Amino acid sequence: MNILEGLNKEQLKAVETVDGPLLIVAGPGTGKTRVITHRIAYLVNQFGVKPHRIAAMTFTNKAAREMRERLQALMGPISNNLTIGTFHSVCANILRRDGHHIGLDRGFLIYDSDDQLKLIKGCMEEHEIDPRKFAPRAIQSHISAAKSSLIDAEGYAIHAQSYLEEVISRIYKRYQELIRRNKALDFDDLLLSTYQMFNTNEALLKKYQTRYIHILVDEFQDTNIPQYRIAQQLADQYKNICVVGDPDQSIYSWRNADIRNILNFKKDYPEAQIITLEENYRSTETILSAAQSVISKNQERVDKELWTTNTKGSLIKITEEHDEEEEAQSVIREVERLVDTDGYNRSEIAIMYRVNAQSRALEEACLRYGVPYQIIGGVKFYQRREVKDIIAYLRLLMNPHEDVSLTRIINIPNRGIGQRTLDELIQYGRTNEISIFSVIQGIIKQDNNMPSLPARSIRAITDFLNLIRLLSKESQELDIVETIDKILEHTGYQHFAQKDERGEERWENILEFRGLAQEFKNMGPEEGLITFLESVSLSTDLDTMEDEAGSLTLITLHQAKGLEFSAVFIVGIEDGLLPHLRSMNDPGQLEEERRLFYVGITRAKSRLYLYRAFHRRIMGGNGQNDASRFLDDIPRNLIAGLPVISTRQRLITPKNDSLKTIKQPIRLVSDSKSKIRIGDKISHPKFGVGIIVNRVATDQDIELTVAFDKNKGIKRLLASYAPIEKLES
DNA sequence: GCCGTGTTATTTTTT
DNA sequence: ATAACACGGC
């Protein structure tokens, strides 16, 4: 198979330009991934570059996985030798291998922002800083911003000016001490430490520089400074650095992504070639030109004219609804119409929104109409309490001196170690700069000067110590799944998890977590534990998203980047939400919001729907939102639907509920369904078999409450919509 | 040490 | 409006 086949002129040029620095500016839908993968395959096949001498960095694990799969198809199993991953995972690997040069333990843990926050709170407590005066989250983001600017704690201290910076500086310093003592790195550390290690160890850097002949960076517009620097470091020997990005899709500045990297790239490599991909293969002409109109309103932007030979396609439909519930219902009805009459598959359709909270109304509507759906993000799987508990146990087996995890589970399930006792342990640990685990060991060995505790507490901490010791010992010879089982067994976690009312759900989550560990089962005990914990820390919901056949996708605009769907619904296009309230005052941030909208629009292949609601419950209150200013930027001739849309002012509705009455015509409940009674057994294509536990007939429909399988739970469905069938009992 | 109630912040986006 | 969190009583 010819790798160069079927590429357009620019794509071809991008693939064939293999020498020296290269910037590929790739608009949405222009075949970016295709170019990257073909370029890699071309390097290997045409020039005989060994796969292990090529590194490609992506933004998400999902993107990495996709790239790997495509390369596998293109060049077979040797693709396994390529270095492909997110910056974070690539750096984690480098640090596992060579971090000992800067005193890192091979089994270091990776802290997520939750762990980070706990540690920061602990530091603040130590320094007697009132969390009401200084929000821990704010401090956290300042520290993160500092690290993203390559400023370490010492550097920060030197330049701290204001009182706030003074405070941050103290916390930063202590935070860094503690995170090191816990043998952990946070996300930013993964990058910063790698950069610093290379900076201070020339021989080591040389080793990597010599190895990697080609460096590729995807989603370059969303890289931060350390990431760019690392890419530069790695590429410094051969200068074959290829970065691919689209400034118009830069939406992560809040995570310290620095769009100036693109400008700097041109400055740092004046000899760099620049190739722009402008032919869009994804969207209809209508959608593309709407996108183009929206983005062209940004001031800070290099012009780029996308074009397509695709057909005009349908007009963009803009719909106004009264409140978020009606918005959700209206969306779901249209989704179902697309499925029923236009032959769309639900998995080809996505609903996108600005903030996760918006998913709720949509989810409820899906449940009511019995529409199978999957929510990406939301309460993240690894963030669930029960899952984090088990992770904490695993981390302790890795390193019992890790205080954050220890404090988390020392009394979970309850074993009689209360706050009082724990405080005592923490306090002593702090003043003597030793871990809580060491304090416990000391007390039990009856070392001098250890805090004295009531006999009852001593018994409790002794039991805990023995538990951890037993588990550590056992886990040395067990694979990761068996280790999890031992944890569950010795802690009695199953009973603990199941006892409260959401118990079954929690237990299901644990079993799912255990299932995820299976993948690491055939590794050695330590290897498996390290790798599994790393994978848990670095992967997100999006990565584990498996296209559940036939499910509608609910997703934030941010997460949707890089994806495409036949039909896209963007909801909540209102001032305050789609330019988000927090971004409306700052022109720079406003432009980022517009880019976010642009990203959403350009996900759509053939149909685009834009929704807004007049009323939206915001933090309890009842908010009325104006239509988004961005709607004005879509030319009217591309829009079907409301004729008044161009004047936003007119869209502010009177307070009455007149719109509420405009409802979908009543659907008749079919005969077979109306016969369903309480106690009947029914089956549902997605939820399986369930039993009717309640039945309420309203004037228009029959609402059924159905108890499904334990992991699906209880759902309320409308008889007219839900694709259910009565089973003979 | 545990459980309940009241208070408070919290909601932007995530590797 | 919701959920985490703190405080106080048992």
CSV table of C-alpha atoms in Angstrom, one decimal, chain A residues 273-659:
chain,number,residue,atom,x,y,z
A,273,GLN,CA,8.8,25.4,7.1
A,274,ILE,CA,5.2,26.2,7.5
A,275,ILE,CA,2.4,24.3,5.9
A,276,THR,CA,-1.2,25.1,6.2
A,277,LEU,CA,-4.0,22.6,5.7
A,278,GLU,CA,-7.2,24.3,4.6
A,279,GLU,CA,-9.3,21.8,2.8
A,280,ASN,CA,-11.9,20.5,5.1
A,281,TYR,CA,-13.3,17.0,4.5
A,282,ARG,CA,-15.5,16.8,7.5
A,283,SER,CA,-18.4,19.3,7.4
A,284,THR,CA,-20.9,20.6,5.0
A,285,GLU,CA,-20.3,23.9,3.4
A,286,THR,CA,-23.0,25.5,5.5
A,287,ILE,CA,-21.5,24.3,8.8
A,288,LEU,CA,-18.0,25.3,7.7
A,289,SER,CA,-19.0,28.7,6.6
A,290,ALA,CA,-20.8,29.3,9.9
A,291,ALA,CA,-17.7,28.2,11.7
A,292,GLN,CA,-15.6,30.5,9.6
A,293,SER,CA,-17.9,33.5,10.3
A,294,VAL,CA,-17.7,32.9,14.0
A,295,ILE,CA,-14.0,32.6,14.3
A,296,SER,CA,-13.2,35.4,12.0
A,297,LYS,CA,-14.6,37.8,14.6
A,298,ASN,CA,-11.6,37.2,16.7
A,299,GLN,CA,-9.1,40.0,16.6
A,300,GLU,CA,-6.1,38.1,17.8
A,301,ARG,CA,-5.8,35.7,15.0
A,302,VAL,CA,-4.0,34.9,11.8
A,303,ASP,CA,-6.4,34.5,9.0
A,304,LYS,CA,-6.9,31.1,7.6
A,305,GLU,CA,-9.6,30.3,5.0
A,306,LEU,CA,-11.0,26.8,5.2
A,307,TRP,CA,-12.8,25.5,2.2
A,308,THR,CA,-14.6,22.3,1.2
A,309,THR,CA,-16.0,20.6,-1.8
A,310,ASN,CA,-18.7,19.0,0.3
A,311,THR,CA,-22.3,19.9,-0.4
A,312,LYS,CA,-24.2,22.7,1.2
A,313,GLY,CA,-26.2,20.4,3.3
A,314,SER,CA,-28.9,21.4,5.8
A,315,LEU,CA,-29.3,24.8,7.3
A,316,ILE,CA,-28.3,25.3,10.9
A,317,LYS,CA,-31.2,25.0,13.2
A,318,ILE,CA,-31.4,27.5,16.1
A,319,THR,CA,-34.0,26.7,18.7
A,320,GLU,CA,-35.1,28.7,21.8
A,321,GLU,CA,-36.8,27.0,24.7
A,322,HIS,CA,-38.2,28.2,27.9
A,323,ASP,CA,-35.9,26.6,30.4
A,324,GLU,CA,-33.3,23.9,30.5
A,325,GLU,CA,-35.7,21.1,31.0
A,326,GLU,CA,-37.6,22.0,27.9
A,327,GLU,CA,-34.4,22.6,26.1
A,328,ALA,CA,-33.3,19.1,27.0
A,329,GLN,CA,-36.6,17.5,26.0
A,330,SER,CA,-36.6,19.4,22.8
A,331,VAL,CA,-33.1,18.2,22.0
A,332,ILE,CA,-33.9,14.6,22.8
A,333,ARG,CA,-37.0,14.6,20.7
A,334,GLU,CA,-35.1,15.9,17.8
A,335,VAL,CA,-32.4,13.3,18.4
A,336,GLU,CA,-35.0,10.6,18.3
A,337,ARG,CA,-36.5,12.1,15.2
A,338,LEU,CA,-33.1,11.9,13.5
A,339,VAL,CA,-32.9,8.3,14.5
A,340,ASP,CA,-36.4,7.3,13.6
A,341,THR,CA,-37.0,9.2,10.4
A,342,ASP,CA,-33.6,10.2,9.1
A,343,GLY,CA,-31.8,7.0,9.8
A,344,TYR,CA,-29.1,8.3,12.0
A,345,ASN,CA,-27.4,6.1,14.5
A,346,ARG,CA,-27.4,7.5,18.0
A,347,SER,CA,-23.7,7.0,18.3
A,348,GLU,CA,-23.3,9.4,15.5
A,349,ILE,CA,-24.9,12.2,17.5
A,350,ALA,CA,-23.5,14.3,20.3
A,351,ILE,CA,-24.9,16.9,22.6
A,352,MET,CA,-22.3,19.4,23.7
A,353,TYR,CA,-22.3,22.0,26.5
A,354,ARG,CA,-20.1,24.5,28.3
A,355,VAL,CA,-20.3,23.2,31.9
A,356,ASN,CA,-20.7,19.7,33.2
A,357,ALA,CA,-23.7,20.7,35.3
A,358,GLN,CA,-25.7,21.1,32.1
A,359,SER,CA,-25.6,17.4,31.6
A,360,ARG,CA,-28.1,16.8,34.3
A,361,ALA,CA,-31.2,18.0,32.6
A,362,LEU,CA,-30.1,16.2,29.4
A,363,GLU,CA,-29.5,13.0,31.3
A,364,GLU,CA,-33.0,13.2,32.9
A,365,ALA,CA,-34.6,13.7,29.5
A,366,CYS,CA,-32.7,10.7,28.1
A,367,LEU,CA,-34.0,8.6,31.0
A,368,ARG,CA,-37.6,9.8,30.6
A,369,TYR,CA,-37.6,9.0,26.9
A,370,GLY,CA,-35.6,5.8,27.3
A,371,VAL,CA,-32.8,7.0,25.1
A,372,PRO,CA,-29.5,5.2,25.6
A,373,TYR,CA,-26.8,7.7,26.3
A,374,GLN,CA,-23.3,8.0,27.7
A,375,ILE,CA,-22.0,11.0,29.6
A,376,ILE,CA,-18.3,11.7,29.2
A,377,GLY,CA,-16.7,13.3,32.2
A,378,GLY,CA,-19.0,14.5,34.9
A,379,VAL,CA,-18.2,12.8,38.1
A,380,LYS,CA,-15.1,11.0,37.0
A,381,PHE,CA,-14.8,7.4,37.6
A,382,TYR,CA,-11.4,7.5,39.4
A,383,GLN,CA,-12.7,10.3,41.6
A,384,ARG,CA,-15.4,8.2,43.1
A,385,ARG,CA,-14.9,7.8,46.8
A,386,GLU,CA,-14.9,4.1,46.9
A,387,VAL,CA,-12.5,3.9,44.0
A,388,LYS,CA,-10.2,6.4,45.6
A,389,ASP,CA,-10.2,4.5,48.8
A,390,ILE,CA,-9.0,1.3,47.1
A,391,ILE,CA,-6.4,3.4,45.2
A,392,ALA,CA,-5.2,4.8,48.5
A,393,TYR,CA,-4.7,1.3,49.9
A,394,LEU,CA,-2.7,0.3,46.8
A,395,ARG,CA,-0.6,3.4,47.2
A,396,LEU,CA,0.2,2.5,50.7
A,397,LEU,CA,1.4,-0.9,49.6
A,398,MET,CA,3.7,1.0,47.3
A,399,ASN,CA,4.8,3.3,50.1
A,400,PRO,CA,3.3,3.2,53.5
A,401,HIS,CA,4.9,6.5,54.4
A,402,GLU,CA,2.6,8.3,52.0
A,403,ASP,CA,0.6,10.4,54.4
A,404,VAL,CA,-2.1,11.7,52.0
A,405,SER,CA,-3.4,8.2,51.2
A,406,LEU,CA,-2.9,7.0,54.8
A,407,THR,CA,-5.0,9.8,56.3
A,408,ARG,CA,-7.6,9.0,53.7
A,409,ILE,CA,-8.2,5.4,54.7
A,410,ILE,CA,-6.8,5.0,58.2
A,411,ASN,CA,-10.3,4.8,59.5
A,412,ILE,CA,-12.0,3.4,56.4
A,413,PRO,CA,-13.8,1.2,57.1
A,414,ASN,CA,-14.2,2.4,60.6
A,415,ARG,CA,-11.7,0.8,62.9
A,416,GLY,CA,-11.9,3.2,65.8
A,417,ILE,CA,-9.2,5.7,64.8
A,418,GLY,CA,-11.0,9.0,65.2
A,419,GLN,CA,-10.0,12.5,64.4
A,420,ARG,CA,-8.6,13.0,67.8
A,421,THR,CA,-6.1,10.1,67.5
A,422,LEU,CA,-5.3,11.0,63.9
A,423,ASP,CA,-4.6,14.6,64.9
A,424,GLU,CA,-2.2,13.5,67.5
A,425,LEU,CA,-0.3,11.3,65.0
A,426,ILE,CA,-0.3,14.1,62.4
A,427,GLN,CA,0.9,16.7,64.8
A,428,TYR,CA,3.7,14.5,66.1
A,429,GLY,CA,4.7,13.6,62.5
A,430,ARG,CA,4.9,17.2,61.6
A,431,THR,CA,7.0,18.4,64.4
A,432,ASN,CA,9.5,15.6,64.0
A,433,GLU,CA,9.4,15.5,60.2
A,434,ILE,CA,8.5,11.9,60.0
A,435,SER,CA,5.7,10.0,58.3
A,436,ILE,CA,2.5,9.0,60.1
A,437,PHE,CA,3.3,5.4,59.5
A,438,SER,CA,6.6,5.9,61.3
A,439,VAL,CA,4.8,7.6,64.2
A,440,ILE,CA,2.5,4.6,64.5
A,441,GLN,CA,5.5,2.2,64.4
A,442,GLY,CA,7.2,4.2,67.1
A,443,ILE,CA,4.2,4.2,69.4
A,444,ILE,CA,3.9,0.5,69.1
A,445,LYS,CA,7.5,-0.1,69.7
A,446,GLN,CA,7.1,2.2,72.7
A,447,ASP,CA,9.8,4.5,71.7
A,448,ASN,CA,10.4,7.4,74.0
A,449,ASN,CA,8.8,10.7,73.3
A,450,MET,CA,6.1,9.3,71.2
A,451,PRO,CA,2.7,10.7,72.0
A,452,SER,CA,0.8,8.6,74.5
A,453,LEU,CA,-2.6,7.5,73.5
A,454,PRO,CA,-5.4,5.7,75.3
A,455,ALA,CA,-5.1,1.9,75.3
A,456,ARG,CA,-8.1,1.6,73.0
A,457,SER,CA,-6.5,3.8,70.4
A,458,ILE,CA,-3.3,1.9,70.6
A,459,ARG,CA,-5.1,-1.3,70.0
A,460,ALA,CA,-6.8,0.3,66.9
A,461,ILE,CA,-3.6,1.6,65.4
A,462,THR,CA,-1.8,-1.7,66.1
A,463,ASP,CA,-4.5,-3.5,64.1
A,464,PHE,CA,-4.1,-1.0,61.3
A,465,LEU,CA,-0.4,-1.4,61.2
A,466,ASN,CA,-0.7,-5.1,61.1
A,467,LEU,CA,-3.2,-4.9,58.3
A,468,ILE,CA,-0.9,-2.8,56.2
A,469,ARG,CA,2.1,-5.1,57.0
A,470,LEU,CA,0.1,-8.1,56.1
A,471,LEU,CA,-1.2,-6.7,52.9
A,472,SER,CA,2.3,-5.5,51.9
A,473,LYS,CA,3.7,-8.9,52.6
A,474,GLU,CA,1.0,-10.7,50.6
A,475,SER,CA,1.1,-8.3,47.7
A,476,GLN,CA,4.7,-9.0,47.0
A,477,GLU,CA,3.8,-12.3,45.6
A,478,LEU,CA,0.4,-11.4,44.1
A,479,ASP,CA,-0.7,-9.8,40.9
A,480,ILE,CA,-2.6,-6.6,41.0
A,481,VAL,CA,-6.0,-8.1,40.8
A,482,GLU,CA,-5.3,-10.6,43.6
A,483,THR,CA,-3.9,-7.7,45.6
A,484,ILE,CA,-7.1,-5.7,45.2
A,485,ASP,CA,-9.0,-8.8,46.3
A,486,LYS,CA,-6.9,-9.1,49.4
A,487,ILE,CA,-7.5,-5.5,50.3
A,488,LEU,CA,-11.2,-6.0,49.9
A,489,GLU,CA,-11.0,-9.2,52.0
A,490,HIS,CA,-8.9,-7.9,54.9
A,491,THR,CA,-10.6,-4.6,55.2
A,492,GLY,CA,-14.1,-5.9,54.9
A,493,TYR,CA,-14.7,-3.2,52.3
A,494,GLN,CA,-17.4,-5.0,50.5
A,495,HIS,CA,-19.7,-4.9,53.5
A,496,PHE,CA,-18.6,-1.3,54.2
A,497,ALA,CA,-19.4,-0.2,50.7
A,498,GLN,CA,-22.7,-2.0,50.4
A,499,LYS,CA,-24.2,-0.9,53.6
A,500,ASP,CA,-25.5,2.6,52.7
A,501,GLU,CA,-28.2,3.2,50.2
A,502,ARG,CA,-26.1,3.8,47.2
A,503,GLY,CA,-24.2,0.7,48.3
A,504,GLU,CA,-24.8,-1.5,45.3
A,505,GLU,CA,-23.7,1.2,42.9
A,506,ARG,CA,-20.6,1.7,45.0
A,507,TRP,CA,-19.8,-1.9,45.0
A,508,GLU,CA,-20.4,-2.1,41.2
A,509,ASN,CA,-17.8,0.7,40.8
A,510,ILE,CA,-15.3,-1.3,42.8
A,511,LEU,CA,-15.9,-4.3,40.6
A,512,GLU,CA,-15.5,-2.2,37.6
A,513,PHE,CA,-12.2,-0.8,39.0
A,514,ARG,CA,-11.1,-4.4,39.6
A,515,GLY,CA,-11.9,-5.1,36.1
A,516,LEU,CA,-9.7,-2.3,34.8
A,517,ALA,CA,-6.8,-3.9,36.8
A,518,GLN,CA,-7.1,-7.1,34.8
A,519,GLU,CA,-5.1,-5.6,32.0
A,520,PHE,CA,-2.1,-5.5,34.3
A,521,LYS,CA,-2.6,-8.9,35.8
A,522,ASN,CA,0.2,-10.6,33.9
A,523,MET,CA,2.9,-8.2,35.1
A,524,GLY,CA,5.2,-8.8,38.1
A,525,PRO,CA,3.8,-7.7,41.5
A,526,GLU,CA,5.7,-4.5,41.7
A,527,GLU,CA,5.6,-3.7,38.1
A,528,GLY,CA,1.9,-4.3,37.9
A,529,LEU,CA,1.2,-2.1,40.9
A,530,ILE,CA,3.4,0.8,39.6
A,531,THR,CA,2.0,0.6,36.1
A,532,PHE,CA,-1.6,0.3,37.2
A,533,LEU,CA,-1.4,3.2,39.6
A,534,GLU,CA,0.2,5.3,36.9
A,535,SER,CA,-2.5,4.5,34.4
A,536,VAL,CA,-5.1,5.3,37.0
A,537,SER,CA,-3.5,8.7,37.6
A,538,LEU,CA,-3.0,9.7,34.0
A,539,SER,CA,-6.1,8.5,32.3
A,540,THR,CA,-9.3,10.3,32.1
A,541,ASP,CA,-12.9,9.4,31.4
A,542,LEU,CA,-12.5,10.3,27.8
A,543,ASP,CA,-9.7,7.8,27.4
A,544,THR,CA,-11.8,5.0,28.7
A,545,MET,CA,-14.8,6.1,26.7
A,546,GLU,CA,-15.8,3.1,24.6
A,547,ASP,CA,-18.2,3.8,21.9
A,548,GLU,CA,-21.1,2.1,23.5
A,549,ALA,CA,-23.0,0.9,20.4
A,550,GLY,CA,-26.1,2.9,19.8
A,551,SER,CA,-25.6,5.5,22.6
A,552,LEU,CA,-26.0,9.2,22.3
A,553,THR,CA,-23.0,11.1,23.5
A,554,LEU,CA,-23.2,13.9,26.1
A,555,ILE,CA,-19.9,15.8,26.3
A,556,THR,CA,-18.4,19.2,27.2
A,557,LEU,CA,-17.1,21.4,24.5
A,558,HIS,CA,-13.6,21.0,25.8
A,559,GLN,CA,-13.6,17.3,25.7
A,560,ALA,CA,-15.1,17.2,22.3
A,561,LYS,CA,-12.0,18.6,20.7
A,562,GLY,CA,-10.6,16.2,18.2
A,563,LEU,CA,-13.9,14.2,17.9
A,564,GLU,CA,-16.4,14.3,15.1
A,565,PHE,CA,-20.1,13.4,14.9
A,566,SER,CA,-22.7,13.4,12.1
A,567,ALA,CA,-25.1,15.6,14.1
A,568,VAL,CA,-24.1,18.0,16.8
A,569,PHE,CA,-26.3,19.8,19.3
A,570,ILE,CA,-24.8,22.6,21.2
A,571,VAL,CA,-27.0,23.7,24.1
A,572,GLY,CA,-27.0,26.7,26.4
A,573,ILE,CA,-25.8,29.2,23.9
A,574,GLU,CA,-26.4,32.1,26.1
A,575,ASP,CA,-24.4,35.0,27.4
A,576,GLY,CA,-23.0,34.0,30.8
A,577,LEU,CA,-22.8,30.4,29.8
A,578,LEU,CA,-21.2,30.2,26.3
A,579,PRO,CA,-19.3,33.2,26.7
A,580,HIS,CA,-19.0,32.0,30.3
A,581,LEU,CA,-19.7,34.7,32.9
A,582,ARG,CA,-16.1,34.5,34.2
A,583,SER,CA,-14.7,35.2,30.8
A,584,MET,CA,-17.0,38.0,29.6
A,585,ASN,CA,-15.0,40.8,31.1
A,586,ASP,CA,-11.7,40.0,29.5
A,587,PRO,CA,-11.3,40.3,25.8
A,588,GLY,CA,-8.6,37.6,25.6
A,589,GLN,CA,-10.8,35.1,27.5
A,590,LEU,CA,-13.8,36.1,25.4
A,591,GLU,CA,-11.8,35.1,22.3
A,592,GLU,CA,-11.1,31.8,23.9
A,593,GLU,CA,-14.8,31.3,24.5
A,594,ARG,CA,-15.4,32.0,20.9
A,595,ARG,CA,-12.8,29.4,19.9
A,596,LEU,CA,-14.6,27.0,22.1
A,597,PHE,CA,-17.8,27.6,20.2
A,598,TYR,CA,-15.8,27.2,17.0
A,599,VAL,CA,-14.5,23.9,18.1
A,600,GLY,CA,-18.0,22.7,18.9
A,601,ILE,CA,-19.4,23.8,15.5
A,602,THR,CA,-16.6,22.2,13.6
A,603,ARG,CA,-17.2,18.8,15.2
A,604,ALA,CA,-20.4,18.5,13.1
A,605,LYS,CA,-20.3,16.7,9.8
A,606,SER,CA,-23.8,17.2,8.4
A,607,ARG,CA,-26.2,18.6,11.0
A,608,LEU,CA,-25.8,21.4,13.5
A,609,TYR,CA,-28.3,22.4,16.1
A,610,LEU,CA,-27.9,25.3,18.4
A,611,TYR,CA,-30.1,25.7,21.5
A,612,ARG,CA,-30.7,28.2,24.1
A,613,ALA,CA,-33.1,28.6,27.0
A,614,PHE,CA,-34.6,31.8,28.5
A,615,HIS,CA,-34.4,30.7,32.1
A,616,ARG,CA,-31.8,28.6,33.6
A,617,ARG,CA,-31.4,27.7,37.3
A,618,ILE,CA,-28.0,29.0,38.3
A,619,MET,CA,-26.9,28.2,41.8
A,620,GLY,CA,-30.4,28.1,43.2
A,621,GLY,CA,-31.5,31.4,41.8
A,622,ASN,CA,-33.5,31.8,38.7
A,623,GLY,CA,-31.5,33.4,36.0
A,624,GLN,CA,-32.6,34.8,32.7
A,625,ASN,CA,-30.0,34.8,30.1
A,626,ASP,CA,-29.7,36.7,26.8
A,627,ALA,CA,-28.9,34.7,23.7
A,628,SER,CA,-25.2,34.4,23.2
A,629,ARG,CA,-23.5,37.2,21.4
A,630,PHE,CA,-21.8,34.5,19.3
A,631,LEU,CA,-25.1,33.7,17.6
A,632,ASP,CA,-25.0,37.1,15.9
A,633,ASP,CA,-21.9,36.0,14.1
A,634,ILE,CA,-23.6,33.3,12.2
A,635,PRO,CA,-24.9,34.7,8.9
A,636,ARG,CA,-28.7,34.6,8.7
A,637,ASN,CA,-28.8,32.8,5.4
A,638,LEU,CA,-27.3,29.8,7.0
A,639,ILE,CA,-29.9,29.6,9.7
A,640,ALA,CA,-33.2,27.8,9.7
A,641,GLY,CA,-35.6,28.4,12.5
A,642,LEU,CA,-36.3,31.6,14.4
A,643,PRO,CA,-36.4,34.6,12.2
A,644,VAL,CA,-35.8,37.0,15.1
A,645,ILE,CA,-32.5,35.6,16.0
A,646,SER,CA,-30.4,38.4,14.7
A,647,THR,CA,-31.6,40.9,17.2
A,648,ARG,CA,-30.7,39.4,20.6
A,649,GLN,CA,-32.7,42.0,22.5
A,650,ARG,CA,-35.9,40.8,21.1
A,651,LEU,CA,-35.3,37.4,22.4
A,652,ILE,CA,-35.8,38.4,26.1
A,653,THR,CA,-39.1,36.8,26.7
A,654,PRO,CA,-41.9,38.1,28.8
A,655,LYS,CA,-42.1,36.2,32.0
A,656,ASN,CA,-45.2,34.2,31.2
A,657,ASP,CA,-45.1,30.6,30.3
A,658,SER,CA,-46.6,30.9,26.9
A,659,LEU,CA,-43.8,28.8,25.5
